Amino acid sequence: MNWLITGGAGFIGTNFIHHILSSRTDVTIINYDLLTYAGNRDNLKTYEETPAYTFIQGDICDRNQVDRVLRDYEITTIVHFAAESHVDRSIVGPMQFVVTNVNGTATLLDATREYWLNNTAAPSGEKRFHHISTDEVFGSLKPGEPAWTEEIPYAPNSPYAASKAASDHLVRAYGHTYGLPVTISNCSNNYGPYQFPEKLMPVVILNALNNRPIPVYGDGQQIRDWLYVEDHCEAIARILADGKPGETYNIGGINQPTNLLIVQTICHLLDELSPSADGRSYESLITYVKDRPGHDRRYAMDSGKIRRELGWVPRHNLEDGLRMTVQWYLDNPDWVESITSREQFRDWMNKNYAQRGGSAK
Ligand code: NAD
Ligand code: TYD
């Protein structure tokens, strides 16, 4: 079983590869990643000498290289994580999101179609192209509206969400038109180890530890459905094992606090696990800053289908997941430093937060 994991050097891809390689001996992983600002090859350094793991630096938009990798490694399963993933960056520079998320997914799909279908050189046996998508394709919920099921029409609001919606449509179309064995999962906000420190939770943890303002966008009453990344990895593994080609599955964490509550909870955990030198609560660093344009108010996923059909439920509640996440960032200062010391990272943080009237420096 030769699995191509795209974007395996990013946050969720890294966790997924750890999950698979620590739980299975029958899978060979090819991690195909461009190593953009968000990719970190060292996340999986521990496997580099293992025959079951190969890292290839490459672009999903590069058709020739994708063709070669599919052929040379006789790929039978694809789990497609590679993407531009940060909403704020998509607002500042939407075109890269179209290139990577739309063109890149199309390139990967078309190369897979050519390799797997009507090709005697393709490996025999079952194949699967699994596409990782987001709940953000559904838009934003008003108070009291029910959580999203798989039947809800798409209404993406940000350039990021629109580019993911476009990629989902392409995946579905390749399944419908060509019979490519595709599955899609739309998941909610992930959190946990290895998350790039531009996203809410690591921003809060690292700003607090560095005694910097903790930026809360707008009134902080936005709601996300937080999913511990390990639970997400288990859900993907369930879909690969028993999901039906052509189907999509919603995956949510069943944790829907406001952003402000998340930020306060992280501050309290840090007060306990790494108290500030002056004894003040990290909560005093919370700073309300200018809101994100078009900011979605509320996300909530109905994970009933994957629970009923594949028996998946998240195993971590928010309290435990947050504690493990905060502890991971405290335990891994070298990982943090290797990213936050990059000029490119500091430039982005300064640019993103300066225009909000706050400062993340
Ligand atoms: P990430 O930004 O941490 O990692 C993305 C990875 O993709 C990086 O390693 C990067 O180098 C790689 N990459 C980018 N462009 C590439 C290209 N052209 N070719 C090959 N590799 C490329 O992202 P993440 O948070 O791990 O998200 C993974 C997937 O899950 C994405 O498709 C994202 O849309 C989806 N998703 C993420 C979340 C979340 O909360 N993080 C929620 C829902 C869906
Ligand atoms: P983020 O982690 O960027 O994920 P997404 O935009 O995909 O949901 O943001 C999560 C929520 O936190 C979102 O409502 C925006 C908000 N947010 C802040 O309030 N402050 C921050 O510094 C960041 C990065 C996000």
Coordinates of C-alpha atoms in Angstrom, one line a residue, residues 49-259:
E49 CA 15.8 6.7 7.9
T50 CA 12.7 4.4 7.8
P51 CA 12.0 2.5 4.6
A52 CA 8.3 3.1 5.1
Y53 CA 8.8 6.9 4.7
T54 CA 10.1 9.0 1.8
F55 CA 10.1 12.8 1.6
I56 CA 9.9 14.5 -1.8
Q57 CA 10.0 18.2 -2.2
G58 CA 7.6 19.0 -5.0
D59 CA 4.7 21.2 -6.1
I60 CA 1.2 19.8 -6.7
C61 CA 1.0 22.2 -9.6
D62 CA 4.0 20.6 -11.4
R63 CA 2.3 18.0 -13.6
N64 CA 5.5 16.3 -14.8
Q65 CA 6.7 15.8 -11.3
V66 CA 3.3 14.6 -10.0
D67 CA 3.1 12.1 -13.0
R68 CA 6.6 10.8 -12.1
V69 CA 5.9 10.3 -8.4
L70 CA 2.6 8.5 -9.1
R71 CA 4.4 6.2 -11.5
D72 CA 7.7 5.7 -9.7
Y73 CA 6.1 4.9 -6.3
E74 CA 3.1 3.0 -7.8
I75 CA 0.7 5.1 -5.7
T76 CA -2.6 3.4 -4.7
T77 CA -3.9 6.0 -2.1
I78 CA -3.7 9.7 -2.1
V79 CA -4.5 11.9 0.9
H80 CA -4.5 15.5 -0.3
F81 CA -3.7 18.0 2.4
A82 CA -1.5 20.4 0.5
A83 CA -3.0 23.9 0.4
E84 CA -2.7 27.5 1.3
S85 CA -4.6 27.4 4.6
H86 CA -4.7 30.8 6.3
V87 CA -7.8 33.0 5.9
D88 CA -5.9 36.2 6.7
R89 CA -3.3 35.5 4.1
S90 CA -6.0 34.8 1.5
I91 CA -7.4 38.3 2.2
V92 CA -4.1 39.9 1.6
G93 CA -3.0 37.7 -1.4
P94 CA -5.9 35.6 -2.9
M95 CA -4.2 34.6 -6.1
Q96 CA -1.8 32.2 -4.5
F97 CA -4.9 30.4 -3.0
V98 CA -6.3 30.0 -6.5
V99 CA -3.0 28.7 -7.8
T100 CA -2.4 26.1 -5.1
N101 CA -5.8 25.1 -4.0
V102 CA -7.7 25.2 -7.3
N103 CA -5.0 24.6 -10.0
G104 CA -2.9 22.3 -7.7
T105 CA -5.9 20.1 -6.9
A106 CA -6.9 20.0 -10.6
T107 CA -3.4 19.0 -11.6
L108 CA -3.3 16.2 -9.0
L109 CA -6.7 15.0 -10.0
D110 CA -5.9 14.9 -13.6
A111 CA -2.6 13.1 -13.2
T112 CA -4.3 10.6 -11.0
R113 CA -7.1 10.0 -13.5
E114 CA -4.5 9.4 -16.2
Y115 CA -2.5 7.1 -14.0
W116 CA -5.2 5.0 -12.4
L117 CA -7.9 4.8 -15.1
N118 CA -7.7 2.7 -18.3
N119 CA -4.0 2.2 -17.7
T120 CA -2.6 -1.3 -17.7
A121 CA 0.6 -0.1 -16.0
A122 CA -1.4 1.1 -12.9
P123 CA -1.1 -1.1 -9.8
S124 CA -4.1 -3.5 -9.3
G125 CA -6.5 -3.4 -6.4
E126 CA -8.5 -0.7 -4.7
K127 CA -7.5 2.9 -5.1
R128 CA -8.6 6.0 -3.2
F129 CA -8.2 9.8 -3.7
H130 CA -9.2 11.5 -0.4
H131 CA -9.5 15.2 -0.4
I132 CA -9.2 17.2 2.9
S133 CA -11.5 20.2 2.9
T134 CA -13.0 22.6 5.4
D135 CA -16.3 23.6 7.0
E136 CA -15.7 27.1 5.8
V137 CA -17.1 26.2 2.4
F138 CA -20.6 26.4 4.0
G139 CA -20.3 30.1 4.9
S140 CA -21.5 31.4 8.3
L141 CA -24.3 30.3 10.7
K142 CA -26.7 32.7 12.4
P143 CA -27.5 32.2 16.1
G144 CA -29.9 29.2 16.5
E145 CA -29.3 27.8 13.0
P146 CA -28.6 24.1 13.1
A147 CA -25.1 22.7 12.5
W148 CA -24.1 21.9 8.9
T149 CA -24.8 18.5 7.4
E150 CA -23.3 17.2 4.2
E151 CA -26.5 18.4 2.3
I152 CA -26.0 22.1 3.0
P153 CA -25.3 24.1 -0.2
Y154 CA -21.9 25.8 -0.4
A155 CA -21.6 29.5 0.4
P156 CA -17.9 30.3 0.9
N157 CA -17.2 33.8 2.1
S158 CA -13.4 34.3 2.1
P159 CA -11.0 33.7 -0.8
Y160 CA -9.6 30.8 1.1
A161 CA -13.0 29.2 1.6
A162 CA -13.9 29.9 -2.1
S163 CA -10.7 28.2 -3.3
K164 CA -11.4 25.1 -1.1
A165 CA -15.0 25.0 -2.4
A166 CA -13.7 25.1 -6.0
S167 CA -11.3 22.3 -5.3
D168 CA -14.1 20.2 -3.7
H169 CA -16.3 20.7 -6.8
L170 CA -13.4 19.5 -9.0
V171 CA -12.9 16.4 -6.8
R172 CA -16.6 15.6 -6.9
A173 CA -16.7 16.1 -10.7
Y174 CA -13.8 13.8 -11.3
G175 CA -15.6 11.1 -9.3
H176 CA -18.9 11.7 -11.1
T177 CA -17.5 12.0 -14.6
Y178 CA -14.6 9.6 -14.7
G179 CA -15.4 7.3 -11.9
L180 CA -12.3 8.3 -10.0
P181 CA -12.7 6.7 -6.5
V182 CA -12.8 9.9 -4.5
T183 CA -13.9 10.8 -1.0
I184 CA -14.0 14.3 0.6
S185 CA -14.0 15.3 4.2
N186 CA -15.0 18.8 5.4
C187 CA -13.6 19.4 8.9
S188 CA -13.8 22.2 11.4
N189 CA -10.9 24.1 13.0
N190 CA -8.1 21.8 14.0
Y191 CA -5.8 22.4 16.9
G192 CA -2.9 20.5 18.5
P193 CA 0.8 19.9 18.1
Y194 CA 2.8 21.4 15.1
Q195 CA 0.2 24.1 14.2
F196 CA 1.9 26.9 12.4
P197 CA 2.1 29.9 14.8
E198 CA 0.0 32.2 12.7
K199 CA -3.3 30.5 13.7
L200 CA -5.3 31.5 16.8
M201 CA -4.2 29.0 19.4
P202 CA -0.4 29.2 18.9
V203 CA -0.6 33.0 18.5
V204 CA -2.3 33.2 21.9
I205 CA 0.2 30.8 23.6
L206 CA 3.3 32.4 22.1
N207 CA 2.3 36.0 22.5
A208 CA 1.4 35.3 26.1
L209 CA 4.7 33.6 26.9
N210 CA 6.5 36.5 25.3
N211 CA 4.5 39.1 27.2
R212 CA 3.0 40.5 24.0
P213 CA -0.6 41.7 23.3
I214 CA -2.9 38.8 22.6
P215 CA -5.0 39.9 19.6
V216 CA -8.7 39.2 19.6
Y217 CA -10.4 40.1 16.4
G218 CA -13.6 42.3 16.7
D219 CA -15.7 41.5 19.7
G220 CA -14.3 37.9 20.2
Q221 CA -17.8 36.4 20.1
Q222 CA -17.2 34.4 16.9
I223 CA -17.6 30.7 17.3
R224 CA -15.6 27.9 15.8
D225 CA -16.0 24.1 16.2
W226 CA -12.6 23.0 17.6
L227 CA -11.4 19.5 16.6
Y228 CA -8.3 18.0 18.2
V229 CA -6.0 17.1 15.3
E230 CA -5.5 13.5 16.5
D231 CA -9.3 12.9 16.4
H232 CA -9.3 14.3 12.9
C233 CA -6.5 11.9 11.9
E234 CA -8.5 9.0 13.2
A235 CA -11.5 10.2 11.2
I236 CA -9.5 10.3 8.0
A237 CA -8.2 6.8 8.7
R238 CA -11.8 5.6 9.1
I239 CA -12.8 7.1 5.8
L240 CA -9.9 5.6 4.0
A241 CA -10.8 2.2 5.5
D242 CA -14.6 2.1 5.1
G243 CA -15.8 5.4 3.4
K244 CA -17.7 5.0 0.2
P245 CA -16.3 6.4 -3.0
G246 CA -18.3 9.5 -4.1
E247 CA -19.3 10.4 -0.5
T248 CA -18.4 13.4 1.6
Y249 CA -18.1 13.4 5.4
N250 CA -18.4 16.3 7.9
I251 CA -16.0 16.1 10.8
G252 CA -16.4 18.4 13.8
G253 CA -15.1 18.5 17.3
I254 CA -18.5 19.1 19.0
N255 CA -16.8 22.0 20.9
Q256 CA -18.2 25.4 20.0
P257 CA -16.9 28.1 22.4
T258 CA -16.5 31.8 21.5
N259 CA -13.0 32.9 20.5

